Coordinates of C-alpha atoms in Angstrom, one line a residue:
M1 CA 131.3 -29.0 -43.9
F2 CA 132.2 -25.3 -45.4
D3 CA 131.8 -25.3 -48.6
R4 CA 135.0 -27.2 -50.7
P5 CA 133.9 -26.7 -54.7
E6 CA 134.2 -30.1 -56.6
S7 CA 137.7 -30.8 -58.2
G8 CA 138.8 -29.8 -61.3
E9 CA 141.9 -30.0 -64.3
R10 CA 141.9 -26.3 -65.1
A11 CA 145.1 -26.3 -62.3
I12 CA 147.4 -23.3 -60.7
I13 CA 150.6 -24.7 -60.0
V14 CA 152.1 -22.4 -57.0
Q15 CA 156.3 -23.2 -56.4
L16 CA 157.9 -21.1 -54.0
D17 CA 161.7 -20.6 -53.2
L18 CA 162.9 -21.2 -50.2
G19 CA 166.0 -21.6 -50.3
Y20 CA 166.6 -24.5 -53.0
D21 CA 168.9 -23.9 -55.6
D22 CA 167.0 -26.0 -58.1
I23 CA 163.2 -24.1 -59.2
P24 CA 163.3 -25.2 -62.5
D25 CA 163.9 -28.6 -61.8
R26 CA 161.1 -27.9 -59.8
L27 CA 158.5 -26.9 -61.6
E28 CA 159.1 -28.8 -64.7
E29 CA 158.6 -32.3 -61.6
I30 CA 155.3 -30.7 -61.0
R31 CA 154.2 -30.2 -63.8
L32 CA 154.2 -33.7 -65.1
L33 CA 153.0 -34.9 -62.0
A34 CA 150.1 -32.7 -63.3
A35 CA 150.0 -34.3 -66.1
S36 CA 149.7 -37.6 -64.6
A37 CA 147.3 -36.6 -62.8
G38 CA 145.7 -35.7 -65.6
A39 CA 145.6 -31.3 -64.5
T40 CA 145.8 -29.2 -67.0
V41 CA 147.8 -26.3 -66.1
C42 CA 147.0 -22.8 -67.1
A43 CA 149.7 -21.0 -64.7
E44 CA 152.4 -20.9 -62.9
V45 CA 153.4 -18.5 -59.5
S46 CA 156.6 -18.1 -57.3
G47 CA 158.3 -16.1 -55.2
K48 CA 160.7 -16.4 -52.7
R49 CA 160.2 -16.4 -49.1
R50 CA 162.9 -16.5 -45.8
S51 CA 159.9 -19.4 -44.6
P52 CA 156.6 -20.1 -44.9
D53 CA 153.8 -18.1 -43.6
A54 CA 151.9 -19.5 -40.4
A55 CA 148.3 -19.4 -41.8
T56 CA 148.3 -20.0 -46.3
F57 CA 152.1 -20.7 -46.4
A58 CA 152.7 -18.1 -49.5
G59 CA 151.6 -14.6 -47.5
K60 CA 148.6 -12.5 -48.2
G61 CA 150.2 -10.7 -51.5
K62 CA 150.7 -14.2 -53.0
V63 CA 147.8 -14.9 -52.3
E64 CA 145.9 -12.2 -54.0
E65 CA 148.1 -13.3 -56.7
V66 CA 147.4 -16.8 -57.3
A67 CA 143.2 -15.6 -56.6
A68 CA 143.6 -13.0 -60.5
E69 CA 145.2 -16.3 -61.3
I70 CA 142.3 -17.4 -60.5
G71 CA 140.1 -15.6 -62.1
A72 CA 141.8 -14.9 -64.9
Y73 CA 141.8 -18.0 -66.2
D74 CA 138.2 -20.1 -64.8
A75 CA 140.8 -22.9 -62.9
D76 CA 139.1 -24.8 -60.0
L77 CA 142.9 -26.4 -59.2
V78 CA 145.0 -25.2 -57.8
I79 CA 148.8 -27.8 -56.3
F80 CA 150.5 -26.2 -54.3
N81 CA 154.7 -28.2 -54.4
H82 CA 154.8 -28.1 -51.0
E83 CA 153.8 -29.9 -48.2
L84 CA 150.9 -27.7 -46.9
S85 CA 149.0 -28.7 -43.0
P86 CA 146.2 -28.6 -42.2
A87 CA 145.0 -25.3 -41.2
Q88 CA 147.4 -24.0 -44.1
E89 CA 144.8 -25.8 -46.5
R90 CA 141.7 -25.0 -45.2
N91 CA 142.8 -20.7 -44.6
L92 CA 144.3 -20.8 -48.2
E93 CA 141.1 -23.0 -49.4
R94 CA 138.1 -20.2 -48.1
R95 CA 140.1 -17.1 -48.6
L96 CA 140.4 -18.7 -52.7
Q97 CA 136.9 -20.6 -53.1
C98 CA 138.4 -23.2 -55.1
R99 CA 140.2 -26.3 -54.0
V100 CA 143.2 -26.4 -52.7
I101 CA 146.6 -29.9 -52.9
D102 CA 149.6 -29.8 -52.5
R103 CA 152.0 -32.5 -53.0
T104 CA 151.4 -35.3 -50.8
S105 CA 147.7 -35.1 -51.7
L106 CA 148.7 -34.7 -55.9
I107 CA 151.1 -38.3 -54.9
L108 CA 148.6 -40.2 -53.6
D109 CA 145.7 -39.2 -56.4
I110 CA 148.4 -40.1 -59.1
F111 CA 149.1 -43.4 -57.1
A112 CA 145.1 -44.0 -56.4
L113 CA 144.9 -44.4 -60.9
R114 CA 147.8 -46.4 -60.8
A115 CA 146.9 -48.5 -58.3
Q116 CA 145.3 -51.9 -61.0
S117 CA 146.6 -54.8 -58.0
A118 CA 144.3 -55.9 -54.6
E119 CA 147.6 -55.5 -52.6
G120 CA 148.2 -51.7 -54.3
K121 CA 144.8 -50.4 -54.2
L122 CA 145.0 -50.8 -50.0
Q123 CA 148.4 -49.9 -50.1
V124 CA 147.1 -46.7 -51.6
E125 CA 144.1 -46.7 -49.3
L126 CA 146.0 -47.0 -46.7
A127 CA 148.8 -44.0 -47.2
Q128 CA 145.1 -42.0 -48.4
L129 CA 143.8 -42.2 -44.8
D130 CA 146.6 -41.9 -42.9
H131 CA 147.4 -38.5 -44.4
L132 CA 143.1 -37.4 -44.2
A133 CA 143.3 -38.7 -40.5
T134 CA 146.0 -35.1 -40.4
R135 CA 143.0 -32.9 -42.1
L136 CA 139.4 -34.2 -40.1
V137 CA 140.6 -31.4 -37.3
R138 CA 140.5 -28.5 -39.2
G139 CA 139.1 -29.1 -42.5
W140 CA 136.0 -30.8 -41.7
T141 CA 134.1 -28.6 -39.5
H142 CA 130.7 -29.8 -39.2
L143 CA 132.7 -32.9 -37.8
E144 CA 133.2 -30.8 -34.3
R145 CA 129.7 -31.1 -33.3
Q146 CA 128.0 -33.6 -31.3
K147 CA 124.9 -36.1 -33.1
G148 CA 122.0 -35.3 -32.6
G149 CA 118.1 -36.1 -33.0
I150 CA 115.8 -38.4 -32.5
G151 CA 117.1 -41.4 -32.9
L152 CA 120.7 -40.6 -32.9
R153 CA 121.0 -39.3 -29.4
G154 CA 124.5 -40.3 -28.0
P155 CA 126.3 -40.4 -25.0
G156 CA 128.4 -37.0 -26.1
E157 CA 130.7 -38.2 -28.8
T158 CA 130.9 -35.8 -31.0
Q159 CA 130.8 -36.6 -35.5
L160 CA 134.0 -35.9 -35.6
E161 CA 135.2 -38.2 -32.7
T162 CA 132.5 -41.4 -34.1
D163 CA 134.8 -40.5 -38.0
R164 CA 137.8 -40.7 -35.9
R165 CA 137.6 -43.9 -35.1
L166 CA 135.7 -45.7 -37.8
L167 CA 138.7 -44.3 -40.3
G168 CA 141.1 -45.8 -36.8
K169 CA 139.2 -49.2 -37.6
R170 CA 139.4 -49.1 -41.6
V171 CA 142.9 -48.7 -40.7
K172 CA 144.1 -51.3 -38.3
L173 CA 141.8 -53.6 -40.5
L174 CA 143.8 -52.9 -43.9
R175 CA 147.0 -53.2 -41.9
E176 CA 146.2 -56.4 -41.1
R177 CA 145.5 -57.6 -44.0
L178 CA 149.4 -56.4 -45.6
S179 CA 149.9 -58.0 -43.1
R180 CA 149.0 -61.2 -44.3
L181 CA 149.8 -60.3 -48.1
E182 CA 154.3 -59.9 -46.4
R183 CA 153.8 -63.1 -44.7
Q184 CA 152.5 -65.0 -48.4
R185 CA 155.5 -63.4 -49.9
G186 CA 157.8 -64.5 -47.1
V187 CA 157.3 -68.1 -48.2
Q188 CA 157.3 -67.2 -51.7
R189 CA 160.6 -65.2 -50.7
K190 CA 162.1 -68.7 -49.0
A191 CA 160.6 -71.0 -50.9
R192 CA 162.8 -68.4 -54.7
V193 CA 165.6 -68.5 -51.6
R194 CA 165.9 -72.9 -52.0
G195 CA 165.3 -73.0 -55.3
E196 CA 168.5 -70.5 -55.4
S197 CA 167.0 -68.8 -58.4
L198 CA 169.1 -64.5 -58.5
S199 CA 166.7 -62.5 -57.7
V200 CA 166.7 -59.0 -59.6
S201 CA 164.6 -55.8 -58.9
L202 CA 164.5 -53.2 -61.0
V203 CA 164.8 -49.8 -58.4
G204 CA 165.4 -45.9 -60.2
Y205 CA 163.3 -42.4 -60.4
T206 CA 160.3 -42.6 -61.2
N207 CA 160.4 -41.7 -65.2
A208 CA 163.4 -43.3 -64.9
G209 CA 162.8 -46.5 -67.8
K210 CA 162.1 -49.3 -65.2
S211 CA 159.8 -50.2 -67.1
T212 CA 160.2 -50.0 -70.7
L213 CA 163.4 -51.3 -69.3
F214 CA 161.6 -54.6 -67.7
N215 CA 159.3 -55.6 -70.5
A216 CA 163.1 -55.7 -72.8
L217 CA 164.7 -58.4 -70.6
T218 CA 161.7 -60.5 -69.0
H219 CA 159.2 -59.7 -72.7
A220 CA 156.4 -59.2 -70.2
G221 CA 154.1 -56.2 -71.7
A222 CA 154.2 -54.9 -68.5
Y223 CA 152.2 -51.2 -68.9
A224 CA 155.1 -48.8 -69.6
A225 CA 154.2 -44.6 -70.6
D226 CA 156.1 -41.6 -70.5
Q227 CA 154.3 -40.6 -67.1
L228 CA 155.2 -39.9 -63.6
F229 CA 154.2 -43.2 -61.1
A230 CA 153.1 -45.4 -64.6
T231 CA 153.8 -48.5 -62.7
L232 CA 152.4 -49.0 -59.0
D233 CA 151.8 -52.4 -58.3
T234 CA 155.5 -55.3 -58.1
T235 CA 155.8 -57.9 -61.4
S236 CA 157.6 -60.3 -61.4
R237 CA 159.5 -62.7 -64.6
K238 CA 161.3 -65.0 -64.9
V239 CA 164.8 -64.4 -66.6
W240 CA 166.4 -67.3 -68.9
L241 CA 170.2 -66.7 -68.8
G242 CA 172.5 -70.0 -70.7
E243 CA 174.4 -71.2 -68.2
A244 CA 174.1 -69.0 -65.2
G245 CA 169.6 -70.7 -65.3
N246 CA 167.0 -68.3 -64.4
I247 CA 167.1 -65.6 -62.2
V248 CA 163.4 -63.5 -61.0
V249 CA 163.6 -60.0 -62.2
S250 CA 161.0 -57.9 -60.6
D251 CA 160.1 -54.3 -61.6
T252 CA 159.0 -51.8 -58.2
V253 CA 157.4 -48.1 -58.3
G254 CA 159.8 -45.7 -59.5
F255 CA 161.0 -43.3 -56.2
I256 CA 161.2 -39.3 -56.0
R257 CA 162.5 -36.3 -54.5
D258 CA 160.5 -35.6 -51.7
L259 CA 158.8 -38.7 -51.1
P260 CA 156.4 -38.5 -47.8
H261 CA 156.6 -40.9 -45.3
A262 CA 153.2 -42.5 -45.8
L263 CA 153.7 -43.6 -48.9
V264 CA 157.4 -45.1 -48.1
A265 CA 155.7 -46.8 -44.7
A266 CA 152.7 -47.8 -46.2
F267 CA 153.7 -49.1 -49.9
H268 CA 156.3 -51.0 -46.9
A269 CA 155.0 -54.8 -48.1
T270 CA 156.0 -54.0 -51.9
L271 CA 159.5 -52.1 -51.4
E272 CA 160.0 -55.0 -49.5
A273 CA 161.0 -57.1 -52.1
T274 CA 163.8 -54.4 -52.7
A275 CA 165.4 -54.9 -49.3
H276 CA 165.1 -58.7 -49.6
A277 CA 167.1 -58.8 -53.3
D278 CA 169.8 -60.3 -54.1
V279 CA 172.0 -57.0 -56.4
L280 CA 169.7 -53.6 -57.5
L281 CA 169.8 -52.3 -60.5
H282 CA 169.4 -49.2 -60.2
V283 CA 167.8 -47.7 -64.1
V284 CA 168.9 -43.9 -64.3
D285 CA 167.5 -41.6 -66.8
S286 CA 171.5 -40.6 -68.1
A287 CA 170.1 -37.8 -70.5
S288 CA 168.5 -36.0 -67.8
P289 CA 170.5 -33.2 -66.4
V290 CA 170.5 -34.3 -62.7
R291 CA 171.1 -37.4 -62.8
E292 CA 173.5 -37.7 -59.4
E293 CA 170.6 -35.4 -58.1
Q294 CA 168.0 -38.8 -58.6
M295 CA 170.5 -41.0 -57.6
R296 CA 171.3 -39.7 -54.4
E297 CA 167.5 -39.7 -53.8
V298 CA 167.0 -43.4 -54.9
D299 CA 169.7 -43.7 -52.2
K300 CA 168.1 -41.9 -49.7
V301 CA 164.9 -44.3 -49.9
L302 CA 166.7 -46.7 -50.0
K303 CA 168.0 -46.4 -46.8
E304 CA 165.0 -45.5 -45.8
I305 CA 163.3 -48.9 -46.9
G306 CA 166.6 -50.9 -45.4
A307 CA 168.6 -51.7 -48.2
S308 CA 170.9 -49.6 -49.1
D309 CA 173.5 -52.6 -48.4
V310 CA 172.1 -54.6 -50.8
P311 CA 174.4 -54.9 -54.2
Q312 CA 174.0 -52.1 -57.0
L313 CA 174.6 -51.9 -60.5
I314 CA 173.8 -48.7 -62.2
V315 CA 172.0 -48.5 -65.7
L316 CA 172.2 -45.2 -67.5
N317 CA 169.3 -46.3 -69.4
K318 CA 168.0 -43.2 -72.7
L319 CA 171.6 -43.7 -74.2
D320 CA 169.3 -42.5 -78.0
L321 CA 168.7 -39.0 -76.2
T322 CA 173.1 -39.5 -76.1
G323 CA 174.2 -40.3 -78.0
L324 CA 176.5 -42.4 -77.0
P325 CA 177.6 -45.9 -77.0
P326 CA 176.7 -49.3 -75.4
S327 CA 179.7 -50.0 -72.8
V328 CA 180.2 -51.7 -69.2
E329 CA 182.0 -50.1 -67.1
R330 CA 183.6 -52.6 -64.2
D331 CA 185.4 -51.3 -60.4
E332 CA 189.0 -51.4 -58.9
Y333 CA 187.8 -55.3 -57.7
G334 CA 187.0 -56.0 -61.6
R335 CA 183.1 -55.6 -60.9
I336 CA 181.4 -55.4 -63.5
D337 CA 179.8 -51.9 -62.0
R338 CA 177.9 -49.6 -65.5
V339 CA 176.2 -50.5 -68.2
R340 CA 175.5 -47.8 -70.6
V341 CA 172.4 -48.9 -72.5
S342 CA 168.5 -47.9 -74.3
A343 CA 166.1 -50.1 -73.4
K344 CA 163.0 -47.7 -76.3
C345 CA 166.0 -49.4 -78.6
G346 CA 167.3 -52.4 -77.6
D347 CA 171.0 -50.9 -77.3
G348 CA 173.1 -52.4 -75.0
L349 CA 170.7 -55.3 -73.1
P350 CA 172.8 -57.9 -74.5
L351 CA 176.2 -55.7 -72.5
L352 CA 174.0 -55.8 -69.6
R353 CA 172.5 -59.8 -69.8
E354 CA 176.0 -60.2 -69.9
A355 CA 175.8 -58.8 -66.7
L356 CA 173.6 -60.4 -64.7
T357 CA 175.0 -63.7 -65.9
E358 CA 178.6 -63.0 -64.5
I359 CA 176.5 -62.3 -61.4
A360 CA 174.3 -65.3 -61.2
L361 CA 177.8 -67.2 -61.5
E362 CA 179.2 -65.4 -58.1
K363 CA 176.6 -66.4 -56.5
A364 CA 176.4 -69.6 -57.8
R365 CA 179.8 -70.6 -56.7
S366 CA 179.0 -68.7 -53.3
N367 CA 176.1 -71.1 -52.2
R368 CA 178.5 -74.0 -53.4
V369 CA 181.7 -72.2 -51.0
A370 CA 179.3 -72.1 -48.0
S371 CA 178.0 -75.4 -48.7
H372 CA 181.1 -77.5 -49.2
S373 CA 181.9 -75.3 -46.1
D374 CA 179.0 -76.2 -44.3
A375 CA 179.4 -79.9 -45.1
E376 CA 183.1 -79.8 -43.5
A377 CA 181.5 -77.7 -40.1
L378 CA 179.1 -81.1 -39.8
G379 CA 182.2 -83.3 -40.7
D380 CA 184.0 -81.2 -38.0
E381 CA 181.4 -82.1 -35.7
S382 CA 181.4 -85.8 -36.6
D383 CA 184.9 -86.9 -35.7
D384 CA 184.8 -84.7 -32.3
N385 CA 181.8 -87.4 -31.5
P386 CA 181.8 -90.7 -31.9
G387 CA 178.4 -91.5 -30.6
F388 CA 177.5 -89.2 -33.9
F389 CA 176.4 -92.4 -36.1
L390 CA 174.8 -94.4 -33.3

């Protein structure tokens, strides 16, 4: 392996304008991501390019500017708010003599910090290995040598090929374990369907307040913090709604713009709870100036995991920051479409519970109508078949 400096916490952020119209929002988001990973941002380097440089993404002049900032602040980590190729990452580390990571690596690091359950750790490891597999050829030059020495001579297999094979075996094992957990959840989900419990899944942009709302509804005491990706593992609890009975509410991982596809694939088992829900509570940070864009990003991920057709109830959260009163909005069909609440203060939560009760009762009525129709169909078949009762 070429000499890679040890990773640290004093970081330089690099954000290039490649034609974006939301650079301030992107910078704020990467600052929050860096803070969530435990890094201290010492400086930010920005610039504008028509297209990324093939060798270093940023170009020679900008790399020299980053090197100057590293020397000025004695930084030991450079974070690119972009996706770097393995070659670009290798070239940057050699020229800067500093650890360089891209946006995907940073998110993976945060996921590794947040994973608590055995399944969550398996999913994070799978995503990390998928990402690492693309870095074997370019970043680890020592792996290109063939094994040698007494007791180590093989049939010509290089260390790179050996590591690839071992990595592939580990990935296969992780996928098998996650597949078993997915089948187990399928059995649990069928049991809930038989019990006719309304299944509600909280979705939304990361740090929109999903976990705070989940705790307010269920009193679960789940971890909630002003951090990106504070929640990683899916948590489910029953909520009693009076005449509507029990419903099952699940809190899931938050979404973010440019969420790496490897993460979506690795967390398919977790996100499937969203795809199989009866209704999605789309939690929105109503105080965010880019809330509409964040909602579009969430919808984009929902489409990717096959949940775009699941009915949504928009929950405009953080009214304590906007000063607006709690309220309910209905669509042209008279169904509740949006609810304004403050999960932190509790304002508007009774309205949200009423909305969930209305949805649960409507589902129960639909189930009764469907059962009655099935019974009538069976009756018609028995009339057509004189020997049915013989």
